[in-house]
PDB file of C-alpha atoms in Angstrom:
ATOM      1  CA  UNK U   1       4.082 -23.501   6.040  1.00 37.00           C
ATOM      2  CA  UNK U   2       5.423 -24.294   9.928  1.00 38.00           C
ATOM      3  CA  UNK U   3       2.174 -23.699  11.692  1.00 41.00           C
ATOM      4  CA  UNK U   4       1.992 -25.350  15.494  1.00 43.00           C
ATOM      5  CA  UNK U   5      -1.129 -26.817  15.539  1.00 47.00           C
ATOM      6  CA  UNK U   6      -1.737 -26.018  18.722  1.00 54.00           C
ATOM      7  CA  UNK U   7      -0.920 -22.588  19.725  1.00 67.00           C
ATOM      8  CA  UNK U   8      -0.540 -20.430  16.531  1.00 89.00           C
ATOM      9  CA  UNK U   9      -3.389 -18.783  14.788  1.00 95.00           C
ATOM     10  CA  UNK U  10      -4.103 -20.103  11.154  1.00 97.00           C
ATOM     11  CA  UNK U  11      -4.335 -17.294   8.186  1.00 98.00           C
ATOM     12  CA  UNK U  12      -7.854 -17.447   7.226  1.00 98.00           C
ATOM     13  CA  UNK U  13      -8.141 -15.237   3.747  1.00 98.00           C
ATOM     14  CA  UNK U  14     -11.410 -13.900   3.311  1.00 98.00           C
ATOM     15  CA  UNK U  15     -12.362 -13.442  -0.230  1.00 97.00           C
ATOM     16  CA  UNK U  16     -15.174 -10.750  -0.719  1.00 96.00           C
ATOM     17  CA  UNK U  17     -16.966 -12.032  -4.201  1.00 95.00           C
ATOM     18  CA  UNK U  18     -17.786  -9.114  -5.904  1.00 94.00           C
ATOM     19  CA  UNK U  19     -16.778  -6.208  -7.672  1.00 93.00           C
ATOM     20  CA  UNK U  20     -20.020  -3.996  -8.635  1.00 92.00           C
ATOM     21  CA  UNK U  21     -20.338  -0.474  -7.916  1.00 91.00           C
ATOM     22  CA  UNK U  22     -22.340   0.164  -4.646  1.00 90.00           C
ATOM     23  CA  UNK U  23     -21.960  -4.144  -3.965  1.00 92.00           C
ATOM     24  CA  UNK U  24     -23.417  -4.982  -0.513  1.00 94.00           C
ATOM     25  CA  UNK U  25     -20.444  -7.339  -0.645  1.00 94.00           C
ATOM     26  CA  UNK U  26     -18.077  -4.585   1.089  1.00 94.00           C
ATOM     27  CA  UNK U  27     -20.905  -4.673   4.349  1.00 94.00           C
ATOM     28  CA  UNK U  28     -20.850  -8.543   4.366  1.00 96.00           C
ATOM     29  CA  UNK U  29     -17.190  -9.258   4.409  1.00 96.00           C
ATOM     30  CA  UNK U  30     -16.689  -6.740   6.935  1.00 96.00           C
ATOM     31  CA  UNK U  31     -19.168  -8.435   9.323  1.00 96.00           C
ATOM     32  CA  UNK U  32     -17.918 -12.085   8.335  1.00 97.00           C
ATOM     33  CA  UNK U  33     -14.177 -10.876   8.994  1.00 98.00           C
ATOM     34  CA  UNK U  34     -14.448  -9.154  12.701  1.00 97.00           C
ATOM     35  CA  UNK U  35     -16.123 -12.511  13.673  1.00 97.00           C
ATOM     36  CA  UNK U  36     -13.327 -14.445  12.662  1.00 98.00           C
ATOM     37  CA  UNK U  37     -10.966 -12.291  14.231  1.00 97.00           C
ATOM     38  CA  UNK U  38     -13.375 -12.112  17.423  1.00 97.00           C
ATOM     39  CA  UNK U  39     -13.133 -16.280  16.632  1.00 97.00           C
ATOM     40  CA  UNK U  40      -9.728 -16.300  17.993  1.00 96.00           C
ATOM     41  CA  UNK U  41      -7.915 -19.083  15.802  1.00 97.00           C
ATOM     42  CA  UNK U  42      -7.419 -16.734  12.745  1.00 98.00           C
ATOM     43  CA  UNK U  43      -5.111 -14.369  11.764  1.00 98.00           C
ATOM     44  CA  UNK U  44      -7.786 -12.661   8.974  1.00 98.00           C
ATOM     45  CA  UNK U  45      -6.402 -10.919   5.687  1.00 97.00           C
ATOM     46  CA  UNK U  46      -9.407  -9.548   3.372  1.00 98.00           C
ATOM     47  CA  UNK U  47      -8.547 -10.406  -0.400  1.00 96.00           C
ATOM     48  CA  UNK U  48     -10.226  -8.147  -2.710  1.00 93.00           C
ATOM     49  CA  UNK U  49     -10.448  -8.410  -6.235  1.00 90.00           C
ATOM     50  CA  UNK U  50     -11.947  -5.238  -7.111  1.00 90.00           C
ATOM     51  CA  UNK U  51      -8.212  -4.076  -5.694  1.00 89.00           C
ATOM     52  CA  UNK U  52      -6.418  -6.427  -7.909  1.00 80.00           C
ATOM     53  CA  UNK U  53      -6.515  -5.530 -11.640  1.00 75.00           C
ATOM     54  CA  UNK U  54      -6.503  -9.511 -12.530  1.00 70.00           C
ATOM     55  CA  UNK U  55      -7.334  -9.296 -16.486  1.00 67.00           C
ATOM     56  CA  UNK U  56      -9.947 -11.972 -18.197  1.00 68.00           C
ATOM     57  CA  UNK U  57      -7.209 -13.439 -20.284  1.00 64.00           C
ATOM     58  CA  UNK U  58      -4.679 -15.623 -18.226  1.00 60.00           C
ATOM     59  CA  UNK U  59      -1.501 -13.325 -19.398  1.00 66.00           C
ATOM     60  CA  UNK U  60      -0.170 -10.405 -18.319  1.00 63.00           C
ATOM     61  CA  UNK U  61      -0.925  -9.032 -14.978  1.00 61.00           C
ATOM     62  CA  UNK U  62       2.447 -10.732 -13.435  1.00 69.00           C
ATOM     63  CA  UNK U  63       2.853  -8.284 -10.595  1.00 69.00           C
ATOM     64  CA  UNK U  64      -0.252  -8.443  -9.480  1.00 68.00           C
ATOM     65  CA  UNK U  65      -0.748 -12.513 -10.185  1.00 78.00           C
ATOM     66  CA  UNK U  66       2.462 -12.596  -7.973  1.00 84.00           C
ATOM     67  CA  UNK U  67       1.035 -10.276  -4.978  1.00 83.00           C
ATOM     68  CA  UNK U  68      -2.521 -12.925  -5.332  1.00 88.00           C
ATOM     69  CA  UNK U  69      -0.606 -15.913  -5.227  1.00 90.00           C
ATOM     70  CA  UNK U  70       1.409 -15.231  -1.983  1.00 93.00           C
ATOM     71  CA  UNK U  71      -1.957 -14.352  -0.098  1.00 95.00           C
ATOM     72  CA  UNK U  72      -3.590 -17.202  -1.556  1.00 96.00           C
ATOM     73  CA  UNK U  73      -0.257 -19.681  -0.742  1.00 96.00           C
ATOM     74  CA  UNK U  74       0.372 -18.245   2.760  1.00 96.00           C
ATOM     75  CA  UNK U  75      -3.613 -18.957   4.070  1.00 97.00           C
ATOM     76  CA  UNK U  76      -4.486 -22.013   5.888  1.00 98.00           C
ATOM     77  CA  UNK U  77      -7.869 -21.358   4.891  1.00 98.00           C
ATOM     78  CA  UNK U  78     -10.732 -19.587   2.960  1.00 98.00           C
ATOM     79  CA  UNK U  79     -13.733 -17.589   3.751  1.00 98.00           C
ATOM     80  CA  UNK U  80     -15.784 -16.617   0.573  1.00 98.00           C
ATOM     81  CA  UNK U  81     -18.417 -14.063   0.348  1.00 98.00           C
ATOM     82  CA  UNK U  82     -20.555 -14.656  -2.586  1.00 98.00           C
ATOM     83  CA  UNK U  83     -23.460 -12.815  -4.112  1.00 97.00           C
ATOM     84  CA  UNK U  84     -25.773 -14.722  -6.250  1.00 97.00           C
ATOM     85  CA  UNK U  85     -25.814 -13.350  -9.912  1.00 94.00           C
ATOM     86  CA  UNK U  86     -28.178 -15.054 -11.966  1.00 95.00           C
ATOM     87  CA  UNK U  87     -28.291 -18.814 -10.263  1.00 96.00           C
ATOM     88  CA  UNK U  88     -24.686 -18.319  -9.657  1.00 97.00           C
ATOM     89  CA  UNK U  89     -21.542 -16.877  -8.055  1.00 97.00           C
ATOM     90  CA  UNK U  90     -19.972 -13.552  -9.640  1.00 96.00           C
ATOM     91  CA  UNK U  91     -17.521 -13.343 -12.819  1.00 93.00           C
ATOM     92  CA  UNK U  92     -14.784 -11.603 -11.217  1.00 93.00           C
ATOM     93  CA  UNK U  93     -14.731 -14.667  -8.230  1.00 95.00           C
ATOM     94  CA  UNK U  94     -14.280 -17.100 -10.914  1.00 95.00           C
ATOM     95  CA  UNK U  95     -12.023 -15.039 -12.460  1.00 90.00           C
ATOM     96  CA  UNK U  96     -10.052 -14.694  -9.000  1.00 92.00           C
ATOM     97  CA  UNK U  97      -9.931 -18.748  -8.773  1.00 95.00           C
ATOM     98  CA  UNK U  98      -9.461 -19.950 -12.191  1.00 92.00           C
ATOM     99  CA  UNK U  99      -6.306 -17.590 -11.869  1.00 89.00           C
ATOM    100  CA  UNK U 100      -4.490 -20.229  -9.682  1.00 92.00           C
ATOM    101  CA  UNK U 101      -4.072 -24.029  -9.287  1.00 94.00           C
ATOM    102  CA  UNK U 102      -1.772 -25.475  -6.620  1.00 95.00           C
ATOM    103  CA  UNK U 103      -2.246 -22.282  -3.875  1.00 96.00           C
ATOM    104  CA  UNK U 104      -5.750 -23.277  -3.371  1.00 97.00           C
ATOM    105  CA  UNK U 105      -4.912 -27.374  -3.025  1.00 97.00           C
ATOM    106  CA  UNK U 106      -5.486 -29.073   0.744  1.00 97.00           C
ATOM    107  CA  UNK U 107      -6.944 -26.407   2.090  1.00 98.00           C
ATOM    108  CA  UNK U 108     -10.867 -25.545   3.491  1.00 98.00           C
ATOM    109  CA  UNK U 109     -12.884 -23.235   2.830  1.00 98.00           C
ATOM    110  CA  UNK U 110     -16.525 -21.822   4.228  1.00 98.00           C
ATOM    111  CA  UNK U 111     -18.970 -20.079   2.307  1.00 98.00           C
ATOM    112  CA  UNK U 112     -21.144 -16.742   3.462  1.00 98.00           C
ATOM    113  CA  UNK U 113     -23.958 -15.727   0.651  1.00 98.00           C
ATOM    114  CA  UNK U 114     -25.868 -13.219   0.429  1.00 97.00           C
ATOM    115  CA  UNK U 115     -28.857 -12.225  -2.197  1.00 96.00           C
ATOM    116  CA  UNK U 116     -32.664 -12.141  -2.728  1.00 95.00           C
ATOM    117  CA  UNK U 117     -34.717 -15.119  -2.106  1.00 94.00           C
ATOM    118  CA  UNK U 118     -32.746 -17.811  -2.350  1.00 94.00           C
ATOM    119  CA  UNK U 119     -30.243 -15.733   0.093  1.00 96.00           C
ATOM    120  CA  UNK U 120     -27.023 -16.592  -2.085  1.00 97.00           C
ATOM    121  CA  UNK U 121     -27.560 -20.778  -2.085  1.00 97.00           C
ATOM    122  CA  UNK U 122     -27.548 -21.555  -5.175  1.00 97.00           C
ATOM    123  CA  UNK U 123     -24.165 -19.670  -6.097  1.00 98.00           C
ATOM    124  CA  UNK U 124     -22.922 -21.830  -3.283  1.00 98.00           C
ATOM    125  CA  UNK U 125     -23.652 -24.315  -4.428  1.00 98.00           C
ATOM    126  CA  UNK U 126     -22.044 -23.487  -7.748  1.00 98.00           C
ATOM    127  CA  UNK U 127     -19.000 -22.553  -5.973  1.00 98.00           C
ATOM    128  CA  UNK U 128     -18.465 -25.710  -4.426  1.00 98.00           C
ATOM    129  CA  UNK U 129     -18.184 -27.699  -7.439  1.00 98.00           C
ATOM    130  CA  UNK U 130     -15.417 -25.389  -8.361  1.00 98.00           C
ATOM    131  CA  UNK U 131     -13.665 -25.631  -5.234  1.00 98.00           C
ATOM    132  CA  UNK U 132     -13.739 -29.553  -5.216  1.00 98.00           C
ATOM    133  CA  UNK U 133     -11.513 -29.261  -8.751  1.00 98.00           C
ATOM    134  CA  UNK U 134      -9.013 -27.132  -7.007  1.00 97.00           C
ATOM    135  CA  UNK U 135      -8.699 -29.605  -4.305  1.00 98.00           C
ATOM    136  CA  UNK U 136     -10.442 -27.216  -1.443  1.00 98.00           C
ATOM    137  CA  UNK U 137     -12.381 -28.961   1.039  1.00 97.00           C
ATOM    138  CA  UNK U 138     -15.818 -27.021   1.931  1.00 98.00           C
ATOM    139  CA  UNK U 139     -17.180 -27.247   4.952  1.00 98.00           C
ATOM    140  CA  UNK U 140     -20.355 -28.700   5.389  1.00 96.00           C
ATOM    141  CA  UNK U 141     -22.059 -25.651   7.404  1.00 97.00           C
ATOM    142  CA  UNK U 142     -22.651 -22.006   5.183  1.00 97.00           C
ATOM    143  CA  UNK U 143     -24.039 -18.792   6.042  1.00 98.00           C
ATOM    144  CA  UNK U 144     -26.876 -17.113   3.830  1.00 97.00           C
ATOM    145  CA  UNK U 145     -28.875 -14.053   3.983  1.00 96.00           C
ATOM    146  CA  UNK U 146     -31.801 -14.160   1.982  1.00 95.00           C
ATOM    147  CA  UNK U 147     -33.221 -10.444   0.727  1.00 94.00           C
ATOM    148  CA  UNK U 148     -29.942  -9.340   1.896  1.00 93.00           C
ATOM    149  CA  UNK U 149     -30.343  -5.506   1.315  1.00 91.00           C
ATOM    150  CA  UNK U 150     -33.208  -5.490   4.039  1.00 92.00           C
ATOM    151  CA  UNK U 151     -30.626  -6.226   6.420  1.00 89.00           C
ATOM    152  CA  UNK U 152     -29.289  -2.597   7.172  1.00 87.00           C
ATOM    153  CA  UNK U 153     -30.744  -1.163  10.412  1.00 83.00           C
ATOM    154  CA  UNK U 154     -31.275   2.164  10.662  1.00 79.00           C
ATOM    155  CA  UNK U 155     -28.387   3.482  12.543  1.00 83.00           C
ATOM    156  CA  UNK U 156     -26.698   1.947   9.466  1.00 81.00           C
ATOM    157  CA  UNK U 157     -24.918  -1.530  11.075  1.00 86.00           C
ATOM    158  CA  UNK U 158     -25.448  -4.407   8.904  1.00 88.00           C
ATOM    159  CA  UNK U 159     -26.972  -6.886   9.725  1.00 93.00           C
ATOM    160  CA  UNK U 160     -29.184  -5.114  12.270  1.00 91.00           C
ATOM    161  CA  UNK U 161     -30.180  -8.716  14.143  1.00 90.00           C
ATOM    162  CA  UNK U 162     -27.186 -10.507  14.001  1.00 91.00           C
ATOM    163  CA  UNK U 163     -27.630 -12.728  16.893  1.00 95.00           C
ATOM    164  CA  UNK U 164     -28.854 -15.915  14.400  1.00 95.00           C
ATOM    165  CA  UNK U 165     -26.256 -15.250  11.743  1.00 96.00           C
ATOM    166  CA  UNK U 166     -23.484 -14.880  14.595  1.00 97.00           C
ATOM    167  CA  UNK U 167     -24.255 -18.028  15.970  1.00 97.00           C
ATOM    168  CA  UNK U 168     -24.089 -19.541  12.551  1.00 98.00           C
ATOM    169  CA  UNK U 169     -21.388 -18.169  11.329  1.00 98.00           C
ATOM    170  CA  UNK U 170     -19.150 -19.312  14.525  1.00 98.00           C
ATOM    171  CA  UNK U 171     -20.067 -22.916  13.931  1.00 98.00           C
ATOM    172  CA  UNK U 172     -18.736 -22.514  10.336  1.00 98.00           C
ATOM    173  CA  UNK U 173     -15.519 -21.062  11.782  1.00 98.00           C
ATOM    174  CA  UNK U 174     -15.557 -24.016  14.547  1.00 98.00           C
ATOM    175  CA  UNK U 175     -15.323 -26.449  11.132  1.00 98.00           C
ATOM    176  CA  UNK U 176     -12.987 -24.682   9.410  1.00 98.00           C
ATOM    177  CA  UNK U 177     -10.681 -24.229  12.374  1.00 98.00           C
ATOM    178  CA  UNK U 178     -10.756 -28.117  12.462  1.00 98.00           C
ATOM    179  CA  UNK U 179     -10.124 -28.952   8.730  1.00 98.00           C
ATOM    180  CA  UNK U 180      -7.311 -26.079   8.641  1.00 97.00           C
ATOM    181  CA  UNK U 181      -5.476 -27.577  11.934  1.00 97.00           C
ATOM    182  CA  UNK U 182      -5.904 -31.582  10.067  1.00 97.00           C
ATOM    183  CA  UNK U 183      -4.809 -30.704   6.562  1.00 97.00           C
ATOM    184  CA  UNK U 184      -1.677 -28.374   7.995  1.00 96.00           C
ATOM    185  CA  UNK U 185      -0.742 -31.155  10.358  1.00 96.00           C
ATOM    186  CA  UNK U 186      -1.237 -33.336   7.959  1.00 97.00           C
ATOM    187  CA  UNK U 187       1.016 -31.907   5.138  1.00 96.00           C
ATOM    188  CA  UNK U 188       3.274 -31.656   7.755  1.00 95.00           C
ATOM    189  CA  UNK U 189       3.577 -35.140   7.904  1.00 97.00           C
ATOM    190  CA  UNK U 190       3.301 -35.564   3.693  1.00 96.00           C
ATOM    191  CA  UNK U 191       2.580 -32.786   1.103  1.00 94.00           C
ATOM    192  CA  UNK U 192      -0.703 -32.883  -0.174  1.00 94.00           C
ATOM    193  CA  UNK U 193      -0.758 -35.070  -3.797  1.00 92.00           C
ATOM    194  CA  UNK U 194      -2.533 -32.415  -5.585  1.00 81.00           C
TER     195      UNK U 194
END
């Protein structure tokens, strides 16, 4: 990847986390990925699995495993949007990760969560154990809503008081911005050992 540092946006991916019927998921990663682009040092894809027919068992699929692995190789960075399902992050995320090795490797990633609660934190938490075997660096800062669903307003924009959120979410971005511009200067200078 020939990114200058300086002056060229980094592809952020942002990975909504789940696939259920009616998910709030759809709501969340729509918000998360007009404030990156509003950001300014992204160039924002959405990755969706529930668009990618990625089966359980790690054969078959090679079309699709191809199309995944050249969003996932060409991003700078991450931006996953995790439910909590039972103390955790969703199936079909895991799924979506465990798919790949080296396309994640050297690369950061923030977190946005959403759920009852606990707002999404322990699934983070979760999720950032797996990240750390695929060589992804989190950042420290997240972004959680906690009883997520009472977040619609009723003209229908979620969330309906965003100004707290917002503000949180752009110092997440700030730290990503800086890990993605180290690591691809870095590997720039020597591919990542992974």
């Amino acid at each position: 990847m020939s990114i200058n540092t300086n002056e060229q946006k980094l592809s952020l991916t942002v990975i909504v986390g789940s696939v259920r019927e009616n998910r709030l998921g759809e709501a969340v990663t729509r918000w998360a990925a007009e404030r990156a682009e509003e950001h300014g040092d992204f160039e924002v894809v959405v990755l969706d699995p529930a668009e990618h027919d990625l089966p359980l068992s790690l054969t078959g699929a090679d079309d699709v495993k191809e199309h995944v692995a050249g969003v996932l190789d060409a991003s700078a960075a991450f931006l996953f949007v995790t439910p909590e399902y039972n103390h955790s992050f969703p199936a079909a995320l895991k799924n979506l990760i465990d798919w790949y090795g080296p396309e994640w490797y050297g690369k950061p990633a923030g977190i946005v969560s959403y759920g009852g609660i606990s707002g999404g934190l322990r699934a983070t938490e979760h999720l950032r154990a797996v990240l750390a075997e695929l060589h992804v660096v989190t950042v420290r800062d997240t972004v959680s809503f906690h009883n997520a669903w009472g977040h619609w307003g009723q003209d229908g924009v979620w969330p309906k008081d965003s100004e707290q959120p917002d503000t949180a979410l752009k110092k997440l971005l700030g730290q990503l911005s800086w890990w993605s511009r180290a690591l691809v200067a870095a590997k720039a200078v020597e591919p990542y050992p992974g």
